[in-house]
Short mmCIF file of C-alpha atoms in Angstrom, two decimals:
data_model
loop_
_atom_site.label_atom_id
_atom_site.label_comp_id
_atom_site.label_asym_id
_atom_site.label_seq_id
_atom_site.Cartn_x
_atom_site.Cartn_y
_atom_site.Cartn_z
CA UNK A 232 0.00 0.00 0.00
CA UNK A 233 1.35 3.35 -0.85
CA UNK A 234 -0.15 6.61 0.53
CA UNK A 235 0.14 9.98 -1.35
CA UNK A 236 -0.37 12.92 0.29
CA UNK A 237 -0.98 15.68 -1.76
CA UNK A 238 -2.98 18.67 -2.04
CA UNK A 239 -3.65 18.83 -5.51
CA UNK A 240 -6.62 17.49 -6.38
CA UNK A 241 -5.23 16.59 -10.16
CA UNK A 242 -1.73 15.34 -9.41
CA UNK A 243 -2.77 13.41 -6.51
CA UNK A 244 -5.36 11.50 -8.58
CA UNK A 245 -3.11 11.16 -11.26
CA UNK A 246 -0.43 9.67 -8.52
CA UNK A 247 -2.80 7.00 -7.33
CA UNK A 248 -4.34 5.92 -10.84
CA UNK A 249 -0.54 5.54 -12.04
CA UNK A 250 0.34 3.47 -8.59
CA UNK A 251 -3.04 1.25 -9.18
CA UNK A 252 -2.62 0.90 -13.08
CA UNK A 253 1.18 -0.72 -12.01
CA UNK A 254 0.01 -3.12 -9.41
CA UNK A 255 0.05 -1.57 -6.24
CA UNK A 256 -2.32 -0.29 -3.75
CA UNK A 257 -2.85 3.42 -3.40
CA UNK A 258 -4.51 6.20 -1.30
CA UNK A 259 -4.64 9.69 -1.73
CA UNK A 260 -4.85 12.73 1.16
CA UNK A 261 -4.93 16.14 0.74
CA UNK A 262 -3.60 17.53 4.01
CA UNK A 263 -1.78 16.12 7.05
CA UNK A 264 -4.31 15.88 9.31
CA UNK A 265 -6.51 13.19 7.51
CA UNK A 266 -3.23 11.70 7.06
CA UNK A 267 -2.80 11.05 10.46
CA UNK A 268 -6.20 9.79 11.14
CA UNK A 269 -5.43 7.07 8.76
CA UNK A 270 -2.20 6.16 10.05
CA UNK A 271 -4.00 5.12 13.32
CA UNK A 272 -5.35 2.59 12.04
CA UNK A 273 -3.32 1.13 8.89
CA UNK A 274 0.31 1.27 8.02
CA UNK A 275 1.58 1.56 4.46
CA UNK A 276 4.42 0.31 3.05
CA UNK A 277 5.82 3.66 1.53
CA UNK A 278 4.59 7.14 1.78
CA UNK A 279 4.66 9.79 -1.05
CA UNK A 280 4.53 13.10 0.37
CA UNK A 281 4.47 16.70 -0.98
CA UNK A 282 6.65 19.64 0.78
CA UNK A 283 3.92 22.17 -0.40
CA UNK A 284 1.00 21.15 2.04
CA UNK A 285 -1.44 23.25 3.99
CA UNK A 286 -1.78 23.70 7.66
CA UNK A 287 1.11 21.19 8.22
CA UNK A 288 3.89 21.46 5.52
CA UNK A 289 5.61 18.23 4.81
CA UNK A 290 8.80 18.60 6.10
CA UNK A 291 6.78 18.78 10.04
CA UNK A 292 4.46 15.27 8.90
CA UNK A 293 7.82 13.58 8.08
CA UNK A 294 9.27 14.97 11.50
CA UNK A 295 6.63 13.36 13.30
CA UNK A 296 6.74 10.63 11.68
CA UNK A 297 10.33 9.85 12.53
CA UNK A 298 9.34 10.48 15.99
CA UNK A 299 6.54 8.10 16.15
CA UNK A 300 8.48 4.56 16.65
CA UNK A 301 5.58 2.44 15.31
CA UNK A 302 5.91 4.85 12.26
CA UNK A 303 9.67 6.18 11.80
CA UNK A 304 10.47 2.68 9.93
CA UNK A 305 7.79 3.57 7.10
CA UNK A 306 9.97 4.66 3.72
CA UNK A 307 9.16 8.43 2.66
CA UNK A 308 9.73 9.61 -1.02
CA UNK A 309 9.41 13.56 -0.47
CA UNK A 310 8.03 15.41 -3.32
CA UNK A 311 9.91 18.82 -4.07
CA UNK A 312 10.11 21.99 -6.02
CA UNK A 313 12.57 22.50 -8.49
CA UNK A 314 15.81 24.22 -7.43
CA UNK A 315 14.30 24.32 -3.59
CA UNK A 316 18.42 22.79 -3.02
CA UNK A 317 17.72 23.31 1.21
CA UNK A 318 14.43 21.48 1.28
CA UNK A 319 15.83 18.37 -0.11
CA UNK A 320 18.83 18.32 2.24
CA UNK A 321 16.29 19.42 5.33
CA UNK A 322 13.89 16.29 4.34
CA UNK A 323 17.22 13.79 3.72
CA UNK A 324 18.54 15.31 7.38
CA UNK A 325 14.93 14.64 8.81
CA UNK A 326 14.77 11.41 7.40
CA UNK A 327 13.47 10.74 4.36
CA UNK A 328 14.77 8.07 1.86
CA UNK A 329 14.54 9.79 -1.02
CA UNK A 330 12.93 12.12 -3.44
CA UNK A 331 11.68 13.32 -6.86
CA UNK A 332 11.86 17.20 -8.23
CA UNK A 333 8.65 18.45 -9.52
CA UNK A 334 7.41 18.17 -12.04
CA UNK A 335 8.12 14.59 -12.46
CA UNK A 336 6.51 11.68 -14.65
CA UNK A 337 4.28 9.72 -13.39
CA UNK A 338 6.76 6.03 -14.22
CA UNK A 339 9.39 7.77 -12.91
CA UNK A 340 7.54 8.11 -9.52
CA UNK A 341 6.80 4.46 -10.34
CA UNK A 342 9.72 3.56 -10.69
CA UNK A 343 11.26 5.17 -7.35
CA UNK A 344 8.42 3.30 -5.52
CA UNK A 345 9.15 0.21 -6.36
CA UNK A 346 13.18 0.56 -5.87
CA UNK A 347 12.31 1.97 -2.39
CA UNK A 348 10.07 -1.24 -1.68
CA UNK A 349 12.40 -3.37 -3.55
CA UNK A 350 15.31 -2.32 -1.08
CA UNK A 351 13.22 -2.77 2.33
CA UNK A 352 12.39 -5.96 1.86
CA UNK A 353 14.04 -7.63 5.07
CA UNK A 354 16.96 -10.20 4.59
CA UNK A 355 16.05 -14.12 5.21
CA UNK A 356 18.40 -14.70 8.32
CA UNK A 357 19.72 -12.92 11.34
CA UNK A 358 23.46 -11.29 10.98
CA UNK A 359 24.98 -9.27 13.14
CA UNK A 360 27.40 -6.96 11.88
CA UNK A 361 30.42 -4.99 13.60
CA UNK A 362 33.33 -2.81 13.32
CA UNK A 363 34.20 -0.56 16.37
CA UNK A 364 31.49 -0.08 18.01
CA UNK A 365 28.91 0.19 15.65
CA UNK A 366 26.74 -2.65 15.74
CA UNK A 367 24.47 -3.76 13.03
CA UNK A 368 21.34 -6.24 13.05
CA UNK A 369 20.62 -6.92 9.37
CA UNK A 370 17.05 -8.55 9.97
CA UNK A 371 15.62 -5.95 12.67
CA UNK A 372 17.37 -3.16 10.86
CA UNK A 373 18.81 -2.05 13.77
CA UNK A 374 21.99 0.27 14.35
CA UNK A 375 24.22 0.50 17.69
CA UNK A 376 26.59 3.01 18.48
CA UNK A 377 28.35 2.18 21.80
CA UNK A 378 25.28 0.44 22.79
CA UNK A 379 22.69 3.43 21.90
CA UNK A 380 20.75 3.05 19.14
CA UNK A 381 21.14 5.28 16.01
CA UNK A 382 18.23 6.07 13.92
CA UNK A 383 19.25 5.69 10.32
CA UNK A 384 17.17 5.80 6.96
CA UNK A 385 16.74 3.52 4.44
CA UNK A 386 19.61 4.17 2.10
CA UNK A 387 22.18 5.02 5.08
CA UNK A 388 21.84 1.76 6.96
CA UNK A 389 21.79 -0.07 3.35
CA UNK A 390 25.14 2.09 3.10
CA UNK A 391 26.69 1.12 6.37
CA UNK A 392 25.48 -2.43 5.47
CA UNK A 393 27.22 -2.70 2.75
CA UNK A 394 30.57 -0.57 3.86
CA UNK A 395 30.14 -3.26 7.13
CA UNK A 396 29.95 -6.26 4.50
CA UNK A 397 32.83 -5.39 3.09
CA UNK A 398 35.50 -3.25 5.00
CA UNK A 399 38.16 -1.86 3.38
CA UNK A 400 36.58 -2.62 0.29
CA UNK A 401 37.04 0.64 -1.98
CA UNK A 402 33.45 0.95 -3.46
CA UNK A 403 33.30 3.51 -6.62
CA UNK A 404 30.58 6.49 -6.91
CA UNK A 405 29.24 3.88 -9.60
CA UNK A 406 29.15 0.45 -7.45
CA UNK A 407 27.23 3.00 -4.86
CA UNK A 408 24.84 3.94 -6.40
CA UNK A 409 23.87 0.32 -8.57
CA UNK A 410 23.61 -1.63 -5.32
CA UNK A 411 21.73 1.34 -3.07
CA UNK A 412 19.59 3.45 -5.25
CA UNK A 413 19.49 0.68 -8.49
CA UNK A 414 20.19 0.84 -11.59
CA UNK A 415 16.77 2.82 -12.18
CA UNK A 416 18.00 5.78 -10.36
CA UNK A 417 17.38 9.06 -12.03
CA UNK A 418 18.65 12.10 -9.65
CA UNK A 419 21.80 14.34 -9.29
CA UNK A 420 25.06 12.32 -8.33
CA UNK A 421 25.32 14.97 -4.87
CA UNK A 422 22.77 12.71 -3.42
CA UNK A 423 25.28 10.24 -2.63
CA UNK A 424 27.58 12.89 -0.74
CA UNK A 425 24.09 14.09 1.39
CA UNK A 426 24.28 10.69 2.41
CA UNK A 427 27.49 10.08 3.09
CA UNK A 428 27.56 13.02 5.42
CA UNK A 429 24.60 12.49 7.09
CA UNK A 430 25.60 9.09 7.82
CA UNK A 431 28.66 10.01 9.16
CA UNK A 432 27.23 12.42 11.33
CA UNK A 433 24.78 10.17 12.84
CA UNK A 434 27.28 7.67 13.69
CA UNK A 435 29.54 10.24 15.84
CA UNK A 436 33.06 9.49 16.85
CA UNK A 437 32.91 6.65 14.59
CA UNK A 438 31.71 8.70 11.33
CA UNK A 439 35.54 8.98 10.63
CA UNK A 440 35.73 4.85 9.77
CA UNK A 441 34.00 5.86 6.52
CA UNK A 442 37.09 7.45 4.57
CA UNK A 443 36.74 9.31 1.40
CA UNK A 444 38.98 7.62 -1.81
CA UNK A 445 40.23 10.43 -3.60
CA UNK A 446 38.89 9.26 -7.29
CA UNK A 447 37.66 6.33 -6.41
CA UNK A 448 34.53 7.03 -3.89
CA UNK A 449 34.44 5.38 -0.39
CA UNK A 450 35.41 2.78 2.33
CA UNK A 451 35.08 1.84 5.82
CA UNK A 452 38.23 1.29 7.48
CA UNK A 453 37.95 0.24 11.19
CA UNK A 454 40.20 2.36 13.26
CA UNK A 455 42.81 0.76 15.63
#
């Protein structure tokens, strides 16, 4: 199931039909608080949500949202204006996993949907991860810094996953972004660096293990 929120009438109808004529379930809301009401008593599996929103902009749903721990794992595609460079970064910073500049076609928002899904989908068997002290659960997608847990989105813990999989492993720009975002990805390259950042932010003292390779791209290194 994936909700669109959206408060015009046109492109939010035109957002569901597209999600339903591809295969999925979709619901459409016009404003945050209906939104809300809904998510009381059904979870989706993705949300598509507009900056541009009355009463309650988008950028404050997706904050509460990520503060709502029966809700913060749900995957958020943020809908943006073109050249509005801050509110992507604010929305990536907040939380969300990705998003799409407006005006976009409707497959393309198709097509980010079902990458988003297609990297949730939890991993078979348990495996526990670990360099430093950064500890990482693979099938309760769960992050541990020193013993406190670390909130991460979708594409930084499949990030650290993959760094953790693999350390010292020098992964190109390239490799990055085939086996995170897919090889449907349409977006600017910076997106990676946003990530990168924020990631290494998040994990603190330990944000240093992820070293940039001059020309090459990056790699986690423990440190002695």
């Amino acid at each position: 199931m994936v909700w669109c929120v959206e408060d015009d009438e046109n492109i939010r109808e035109l957002e569901v039909y597209s999600l339903r004529s591809t295969g999925f379930e979709a619901r459409g809301f016009a404003e945050g608080s209906a939104f809300f009401a809904a998510l009381e008593e059904e979870k989706p599996d993705l949300i598509l949500l507009d900056i541009m929103l009355p009463k309650m902009d988008g950028v404050e749903i997706l904050r509460r949202l990520k503060a709502d721990k029966d809700a913060a794992d749900i995957p958020v595609i943020m809908a943006t204006a073109k050249g509005a460079e801050h509110e992507k970064v604010r929305s990536l910073d907040i939380g969300a996993d990705d998003y799409l500049v407006k005006p976009f076609g409707m497959m393309e928002m198709v097509s980010r949907v079902k990458a988003v899904l297609r990297r949730c989908k939890k991993p078979a068997g348990v495996s526990l991860l670990k360099a430093g002290g950064i500890s990482l659960n693979t099938e309760e997608r769960t992050v541990f810094a020193d013993g406190v847990r670390i909130e991460l989105t979708l594409k930084e813990f499949e990030l650290l996953r993959l760094f953790l999989e693999r350390r010292g492993v020098a992964f190109s720009r390239e490799q990055l972004f085939l086996r995170v975002w897919g090889d449907n990805y349409v977006g600017e390259t910076r997106t990676l660096d946003m990530h990168i950042r924020t990631l290494r932010q998040k994990l603190g003292k330990y944000g240093d293990m992820i070293e940039t390779v001059r020309g090459v791209g990056y790699r986690l290194e423990e440190k002695a």
